[in-house]
Amino acid sequence: MTHHSLSKPLAFKLQPGNLSTLYKMPNTRTLTGPLQTIRFTEPTSSVNLMVHGQGVLLFETQGDCTLTFSNKDGSDGLTVFLNSKEFLTERIANKDKYVSQGKKSGLSTKSGAYYWYSLDSQNQRLQAGVGEPRVETACYTYQFDSTDKLWEANKALLESLVYVTFSETVKPIRLLKDPITTTVPLLLKASSELTMDDVAGSVYLPNSALSPAAQAMYNCVSGKHFVLNTPDFPEFTQAIEYSIKTPGMWCNTRLKQKTTEFGKDPQPLETYLRITLGQNNGESPGVPYVMEIWPVGHYSPIHNHSGANAVIRVLHGTIHVSLYPFLCDDDGGVEPFGEKDFKKDDITWISSTLNQIHKLKNLDTNTDTCITIQCYMYDIGDTKHYDYFDYTGTNGGKNQYEPDSDMDFIEFKKTMRKEWDASPESKPSRRRNNPLVTISASQPVVQTTQSVVRPVVQPVKQKQSINPIIVVPEEQPITRLSSSDITNLVHMRKPKF
């Protein structure tokens, strides 16, 4: 990953009245469509807000720093101070101080920490936090009083803010168009299936709210036919379970081979299988579609996702997800800000700025293997393409993992079928799934799905009022039965052939 030096920030002198100049700065890049997210590709000292009075600035700093949100001529605005104790906001014109009304903390001593500040003129709310820009990571909140006689004046002030400047210790990362307003749902749902209650309660994130890249992935894996057990192999999940638990089978053997994948010391439970679908077309970290197999008790290390988008659907079982504000390789790491269990057919998501750092685990209390489909794709405007997942190792330290493949999906399915067909567990299943043919007096001709068969008479206990039924297995092909043969069968006499 490329890190830019902070020793010589680029100076940029603002020209009041000519704010469009900043949108053409060569050190920024729009990632998710027209003015949705801007990523800074070089150090800079200022940038325009994409919408006056609102936005979120993501930044790194090596020490105490200031941000200044100003109106057009710089005569008024807000100065944000960040030190080891707190975020504090002060109005430029009259020096009014806006102290946090909720949590209060400042610079983090943890490695990997970065910060965000959210300006929201419509709701008259100021927020700041550490790590991913979201309500759950906020450590500073100031809400202007809606009953205050200065409510309209305060709103006018916030709406007048059009650009932000930074002190030399600040390295801006991204500028987001929209402010932080509420908790973002983790579950996805097709926009066409949303109810009014869903929208009002923020229960689901509409798939239409995803980036174009993520929407394309969602459309591929959210359909009703995207399933494991298909008519050609209805025991697919059973076969995978059998392969995992049986020594000598492919899944069992491959899991044992991967115990040192994330560290020198063997970690038998820090393993999972990656079965890839298709090829790497250069738009994702690794192959974009990956079926991941998680035996009970198995888990991943804490890792990020290269700034890529992702869509994850549970195909079988349940997976437990822990979300982290940033990737920290200090001893003890950093605590997750949220945890959630996802069950079969649940779909969740990752964007370039949200849900990026997580740990997955199939909990010890579960009984079934969990199987997920994971889809990855860079933002359309992302030309950096960092092709690794960074993770924290069991012995500390940050490491790079290049997403690989344990086997191609088509080959994997053939392997599972071969193992399953040879297994003792498959025989009862095959007998259950083998269609039997019945014959009664009202059926002069007997045929099966594959061929006409020679019947074998099996006495059947029956009441007098019920027509006798003859069970015909599919092992003895013939062409056709005559009516006299049927009569003989009905009266339990040996047929003449």
XYZ file of C-alpha atoms in Angstrom:
497
model
C 0.000 0.000 0.000
C 1.356 3.430 -0.931
C 1.702 5.913 1.915
C 2.221 9.578 1.105
C 4.665 11.654 3.066
C 3.257 14.292 5.422
C 6.420 16.359 5.538
C 5.578 18.636 2.596
C 1.838 19.201 2.253
C 0.736 20.913 -0.912
C -0.317 24.499 -0.324
C -3.453 25.732 -2.027
C -4.534 29.335 -1.771
C -8.285 29.798 -1.871
C -9.711 32.304 -4.284
C -13.019 33.615 -2.842
C -15.703 33.736 -5.489
C -14.043 31.047 -7.614
C -14.847 27.900 -5.626
C -15.178 25.675 -8.698
C -11.379 25.694 -8.924
C -11.102 23.137 -6.148
C -13.248 20.580 -8.006
C -10.550 20.463 -10.686
C -7.673 19.834 -8.308
C -5.384 17.060 -9.598
C -4.992 15.507 -6.139
C -8.566 14.245 -5.873
C -10.547 11.527 -7.604
C -14.289 10.909 -7.665
C -14.948 7.221 -6.936
C -18.659 6.430 -6.783
C -20.284 8.625 -9.395
C -20.711 12.379 -9.801
C -19.611 14.052 -6.569
C -20.526 11.245 -4.146
C -17.094 10.442 -2.713
C -13.771 12.137 -3.337
C -10.534 10.363 -2.488
C -7.400 12.407 -1.982
C -4.508 11.024 -4.011
C -1.951 13.587 -2.787
C -1.560 15.730 0.338
C -3.467 19.025 0.255
C -4.431 21.833 2.629
C -8.053 22.521 1.614
C -11.046 21.315 -0.365
C -14.554 22.450 -1.236
C -17.572 20.727 0.269
C -19.593 18.981 -2.433
C -22.800 20.478 -0.994
C -22.696 23.652 1.075
C -23.305 23.025 4.755
C -22.842 19.265 4.717
C -20.334 16.467 4.275
C -17.894 14.201 6.100
C -14.133 14.591 6.072
C -12.018 11.474 6.760
C -8.431 12.170 7.770
C -5.305 10.969 9.512
C -3.178 13.027 11.857
C 0.069 12.483 13.732
C -0.825 14.832 16.578
C -3.002 17.747 17.642
C -4.684 19.371 14.649
C -7.366 21.790 13.477
C -9.981 21.804 10.732
C -11.711 25.017 9.668
C -15.062 25.046 7.869
C -15.573 28.513 6.387
C -18.125 30.559 4.501
C -17.379 32.019 1.084
C -15.312 34.996 2.194
C -13.830 33.317 5.277
C -15.474 35.805 7.671
C -17.279 33.147 9.719
C -17.386 29.421 10.223
C -16.352 26.659 12.598
C -12.906 25.676 13.832
C -12.516 22.093 15.041
C -9.765 21.310 17.538
C -8.606 17.732 18.070
C -6.195 16.854 20.863
C -5.490 13.910 23.128
C -8.564 14.627 25.267
C -11.361 15.678 22.941
C -12.863 17.138 19.801
C -14.006 20.732 20.367
C -15.802 23.027 17.911
C -15.650 26.818 18.121
C -17.424 29.483 16.047
C -15.024 31.857 14.305
C -17.048 35.092 14.646
C -17.960 35.087 18.356
C -15.807 32.257 19.814
C -18.851 30.299 21.027
C -17.763 26.787 21.998
C -19.761 23.665 21.143
C -18.721 20.962 23.626
C -19.707 17.329 23.077
C -23.077 16.439 24.587
C -22.423 12.709 24.514
C -19.262 10.622 24.431
C -16.054 12.569 24.719
C -12.609 11.435 23.601
C -9.798 12.634 21.380
C -6.753 11.235 19.653
C -6.395 7.462 19.815
C -3.124 5.826 20.827
C -3.986 2.733 18.772
C -2.162 2.009 15.523
C -4.240 2.328 12.375
C -6.591 4.933 13.832
C -8.045 7.617 11.613
C -10.776 10.213 12.203
C -13.888 11.793 10.736
C -15.906 14.960 11.186
C -19.508 15.334 9.985
C -21.242 18.629 9.214
C -25.056 18.439 8.961
C -26.834 21.770 8.403
C -30.293 20.267 7.792
C -30.435 18.507 11.166
C -28.119 21.079 12.800
C -25.832 18.385 14.118
C -22.053 18.183 14.435
C -20.388 14.793 14.940
C -16.894 13.339 14.985
C -15.357 9.948 15.614
C -12.521 7.466 15.287
C -12.397 4.935 12.466
C -15.238 4.274 10.055
C -17.591 7.265 9.668
C -20.771 6.094 11.393
C -22.920 6.711 14.447
C -21.429 3.713 16.275
C -17.897 5.165 16.258
C -18.799 8.739 17.226
C -16.926 10.274 20.170
C -18.227 13.827 19.725
C -21.819 14.996 19.168
C -23.308 18.480 19.350
C -26.991 19.012 18.549
C -28.208 22.600 18.198
C -31.428 23.205 20.160
C -34.472 23.369 17.903
C -36.315 25.478 20.517
C -33.517 28.068 20.633
C -34.498 31.451 19.227
C -31.238 31.312 17.271
C -32.264 28.107 15.471
C -32.735 29.828 12.114
C -29.566 31.856 12.553
C -27.556 28.726 13.384
C -28.950 26.945 10.335
C -28.023 29.890 8.147
C -24.475 29.766 9.518
C -24.083 26.034 8.841
C -25.548 26.327 5.348
C -23.092 29.101 4.505
C -20.062 26.820 4.986
C -18.549 25.881 1.628
C -14.947 24.759 2.143
C -12.615 23.253 4.729
C -8.922 23.870 5.399
C -6.568 21.750 7.513
C -3.473 22.234 9.596
C -0.186 20.740 8.363
C -0.481 17.635 10.530
C -3.675 16.560 8.746
C -3.623 14.073 5.888
C -7.095 14.024 4.282
C -8.282 10.617 3.076
C -11.772 11.149 1.665
C -14.581 13.651 1.485
C -18.116 12.237 1.548
C -21.055 14.159 0.149
C -23.643 13.203 2.783
C -23.427 13.711 6.564
C -23.746 11.018 9.229
C -27.397 10.930 10.276
C -28.432 7.498 11.532
C -27.320 3.887 11.937
C -26.965 2.240 8.534
C -28.737 -1.165 8.207
C -26.503 -4.174 7.610
C -29.142 -6.248 5.804
C -29.840 -5.695 2.116
C -33.214 -6.015 0.441
C -34.371 -5.504 -3.125
C -35.923 -2.054 -3.500
C -38.987 -3.586 -5.171
C -39.679 -5.674 -2.050
C -39.435 -2.905 0.557
C -42.464 -2.025 2.653
C -43.283 1.366 4.141
C -42.373 -0.011 7.568
C -38.984 -1.129 6.228
C -38.207 2.371 4.987
C -39.525 4.161 8.071
C -37.670 1.873 10.469
C -34.400 1.631 8.507
C -34.620 -2.145 8.785
C -32.981 -2.820 5.433
C -30.652 -0.992 3.110
C -32.228 -0.877 -0.379
C -30.025 -2.469 -2.999
C -30.458 0.751 -5.005
C -28.417 2.569 -2.325
C -25.342 0.513 -3.174
C -22.606 1.737 -5.472
C -22.986 0.714 -9.146
C -20.331 -1.974 -8.695
C -22.077 -3.431 -5.635
C -25.481 -3.327 -7.333
C -24.112 -5.427 -10.189
C -22.866 -8.058 -7.714
C -26.140 -8.021 -5.782
C -28.095 -8.649 -8.958
C -25.924 -11.695 -9.704
C -26.282 -13.516 -6.378
C -29.646 -12.434 -4.936
C -31.887 -14.496 -7.226
C -33.994 -17.476 -6.132
C -32.027 -19.839 -8.375
C -28.664 -18.981 -6.820
C -28.680 -22.000 -4.473
C -26.449 -24.922 -3.557
C -28.796 -27.914 -3.783
C -29.968 -28.186 -7.368
C -31.948 -30.912 -9.193
C -28.751 -32.381 -10.618
C -27.182 -32.652 -7.145
C -29.791 -32.247 -4.378
C -27.365 -33.593 -1.733
C -24.633 -31.014 -2.406
C -24.626 -29.567 1.128
C -24.745 -33.069 2.644
C -21.776 -34.039 0.516
C -19.805 -30.998 1.726
C -20.595 -31.840 5.361
C -19.480 -35.440 4.745
C -16.237 -34.287 3.094
C -15.439 -32.006 6.043
C -15.955 -34.569 8.797
C -14.440 -37.599 7.064
C -10.652 -38.100 7.199
C -9.151 -38.557 3.764
C -11.886 -36.615 1.979
C -10.948 -33.450 0.081
C -12.412 -30.795 2.426
C -11.037 -32.470 5.538
C -7.583 -32.798 3.982
C -7.489 -29.262 2.588
C -8.508 -27.692 5.909
C -5.633 -29.504 7.639
C -3.226 -28.176 5.003
C -4.280 -24.577 5.730
C -3.633 -24.464 9.485
C -0.584 -22.202 9.047
C -2.086 -19.929 6.381
C -2.297 -16.928 8.722
C 0.738 -17.564 10.925
C 3.663 -19.850 11.616
C 1.967 -21.591 14.521
C -0.789 -24.003 13.424
C -4.299 -22.698 14.090
C -6.688 -25.526 13.108
C -9.805 -23.380 13.608
C -8.494 -20.280 11.820
C -9.216 -21.931 8.483
C -11.927 -21.866 5.860
C -12.211 -22.947 2.218
C -12.356 -20.595 -0.764
C -14.056 -22.037 -3.860
C -13.924 -19.575 -6.746
C -16.474 -19.006 -9.509
C -15.058 -17.667 -12.765
C -11.857 -15.727 -13.380
C -10.142 -12.582 -12.084
C -10.948 -9.893 -14.647
C -8.810 -7.214 -13.025
C -11.673 -5.423 -11.260
C -11.440 -7.106 -7.852
C -8.965 -8.354 -5.235
C -8.753 -11.938 -6.448
C -11.598 -13.731 -8.253
C -14.738 -11.618 -7.745
C -17.078 -14.502 -6.775
C -15.962 -16.828 -3.976
C -17.915 -19.527 -2.148
C -16.494 -19.732 1.373
C -16.993 -22.803 3.562
C -16.920 -22.376 7.357
C -17.034 -25.551 9.509
C -18.463 -25.159 13.007
C -16.025 -23.278 15.259
C -13.874 -22.004 12.384
C -13.139 -18.304 11.908
C -11.134 -15.749 9.934
C -8.552 -13.306 11.278
C -9.614 -9.676 11.583
C -9.080 -8.259 8.097
C -9.998 -5.486 5.674
C -11.073 -5.650 2.023
C -8.706 -3.462 -0.015
C -11.234 -0.626 -0.067
C -13.358 -2.753 -2.405
C -17.132 -3.179 -2.427
C -18.544 -6.535 -1.381
C -21.856 -8.365 -1.240
C -22.169 -11.440 0.992
C -25.052 -13.903 0.944
C -25.474 -16.838 3.313
C -26.299 -19.961 1.285
C -26.334 -22.467 4.146
C -26.136 -22.242 7.935
C -25.357 -19.133 9.990
C -22.338 -16.827 10.215
C -21.375 -14.447 13.038
C -19.820 -11.135 11.959
C -17.834 -8.768 14.202
C -17.234 -5.251 12.821
C -14.243 -3.081 13.781
C -13.662 0.690 13.440
C -10.180 0.266 11.950
C -7.506 -2.400 11.512
C -5.269 -2.299 14.582
C -2.181 -4.511 14.948
C -1.366 -3.533 18.545
C -1.434 -6.183 21.240
C -5.076 -6.543 22.227
C -6.226 -4.823 19.041
C -9.399 -2.764 19.193
C -12.877 -3.758 20.335
C -15.620 -4.373 17.740
C -18.303 -1.706 17.563
C -20.971 -4.142 16.397
C -21.805 -7.835 16.004
C -24.545 -9.608 14.078
C -25.580 -13.116 13.040
C -26.652 -13.699 9.450
C -28.767 -16.739 8.537
C -29.591 -18.525 5.278
C -30.526 -16.119 2.456
C -29.527 -13.006 4.432
C -27.462 -10.615 2.307
C -25.088 -8.007 3.737
C -22.670 -5.548 2.179
C -19.328 -3.744 2.347
C -18.563 -0.350 0.816
C -15.260 1.417 0.327
C -15.780 3.257 3.637
C -18.197 1.105 5.699
C -18.049 -2.465 7.075
C -14.515 -2.791 5.676
C -12.929 -4.476 8.715
C -14.518 -7.615 10.077
C -14.043 -11.088 11.487
C -16.269 -14.016 10.498
C -16.968 -17.065 12.648
C -19.254 -20.070 12.553
C -20.029 -20.131 16.268
C -19.274 -23.209 18.371
C -22.966 -23.399 19.318
C -24.047 -23.941 15.711
C -24.577 -27.433 14.302
C -24.199 -26.894 10.549
C -21.340 -25.813 8.352
C -21.877 -22.271 7.058
C -21.474 -21.616 3.337
C -21.455 -18.088 1.951
C -20.988 -16.454 -1.431
C -18.636 -13.458 -1.211
C -18.438 -10.994 -4.112
C -15.782 -8.277 -4.444
C -15.328 -5.378 -6.858
C -13.464 -2.079 -6.778
C -15.310 1.211 -7.190
C -15.634 2.169 -10.837
C -13.303 5.143 -10.368
C -10.722 3.243 -8.314
C -7.503 2.900 -10.312
C -5.325 2.056 -7.317
C -6.391 -1.625 -7.092
C -4.656 -2.694 -3.907
C -4.889 -6.465 -4.429
C -4.440 -7.661 -0.838
C -6.535 -8.108 2.275
C -4.577 -6.801 5.269
C -5.080 -8.817 8.441
C -3.809 -8.970 12.006
C -1.854 -12.129 12.781
C -2.124 -14.293 15.872
C 1.274 -12.996 17.025
C 0.426 -9.348 16.305
C 1.519 -7.295 13.365
C -0.243 -6.413 10.132
C 0.097 -8.865 7.271
C -0.922 -9.070 3.627
C -3.133 -11.852 2.303
C -3.514 -12.266 -1.454
C -6.988 -13.742 -2.062
C -6.499 -17.165 -3.622
C -8.536 -20.210 -4.596
C -8.603 -23.687 -3.084
C -10.484 -25.051 -6.088
C -12.674 -23.929 -8.974
C -16.402 -24.351 -8.286
C -17.109 -26.694 -11.222
C -14.255 -28.999 -10.245
C -15.255 -28.806 -6.573
C -18.820 -29.862 -7.314
C -17.557 -32.848 -9.338
C -15.246 -33.805 -6.471
C -18.051 -33.620 -3.904
C -20.339 -35.708 -6.123
C -17.676 -38.374 -6.576
C -16.979 -38.557 -2.837
C -20.676 -38.603 -2.020
C -21.561 -41.342 -4.503
C -18.874 -43.554 -2.959
C -19.906 -42.818 0.622
C -22.070 -45.062 2.824
C -24.148 -42.001 3.769
C -25.304 -41.512 0.199
C -26.986 -44.952 -0.176
C -30.080 -44.251 1.938
C -30.401 -40.945 0.148
C -30.174 -42.615 -3.253
C -32.892 -45.108 -2.270
C -35.135 -42.268 -1.099
C -34.601 -40.323 -4.296
C -35.055 -43.383 -6.613
C -38.591 -43.068 -8.077
C -40.648 -46.238 -7.682
C -43.335 -47.254 -10.160
C -46.726 -48.522 -9.053
C -49.220 -50.633 -10.947
C -52.946 -50.960 -10.345
C -55.827 -52.546 -12.258
C -56.643 -49.192 -13.817
C -53.168 -48.896 -15.368
C -52.742 -51.311 -18.299
C -49.280 -50.012 -19.247
C -46.370 -49.366 -16.863
C -43.502 -46.981 -17.654
C -40.858 -45.135 -15.609
C -38.918 -41.915 -16.055
C -36.096 -43.901 -17.660
C -37.559 -47.072 -19.221
C -40.327 -49.599 -18.997
C -39.431 -52.226 -16.393
C -40.092 -55.860 -15.633
C -42.229 -56.010 -12.486
C -41.325 -58.074 -9.482
C -44.350 -59.105 -7.459
C -44.234 -58.191 -3.794
C -47.217 -59.224 -1.654
C -48.937 -56.236 -0.182
C -51.274 -56.397 2.771
C -54.423 -54.525 1.846
C -58.040 -54.054 2.699
C -60.578 -55.652 0.375
C -61.897 -52.292 -0.797
C -58.463 -51.100 -1.964
C -57.025 -52.046 -5.342
C -53.842 -54.098 -4.986
C -50.611 -52.194 -5.718
C -47.455 -53.695 -7.146
C -44.103 -51.988 -6.434
C -41.850 -52.019 -9.478
C -38.140 -51.124 -9.133
C -36.136 -49.908 -12.110
C -33.534 -52.670 -12.430
C -35.156 -54.996 -15.043
C -36.016 -53.256 -18.333
C -38.630 -54.721 -20.704
C -40.746 -53.140 -23.376
C -44.399 -53.289 -22.321
C -46.874 -55.385 -20.261
C -49.953 -56.970 -21.806
C -53.411 -56.735 -20.297
C -53.309 -60.430 -19.334
C -50.054 -59.821 -17.460
C -51.752 -57.037 -15.545
C -54.678 -59.343 -14.706
C -52.296 -62.022 -13.418
C -50.550 -59.456 -11.283
C -53.776 -58.117 -9.849
C -54.862 -61.601 -8.786
C -51.421 -62.417 -7.384
C -50.692 -65.035 -9.978
C -47.278 -65.510 -11.507
C -47.221 -63.691 -14.850
C -46.437 -65.561 -18.051
C -43.809 -63.921 -20.232
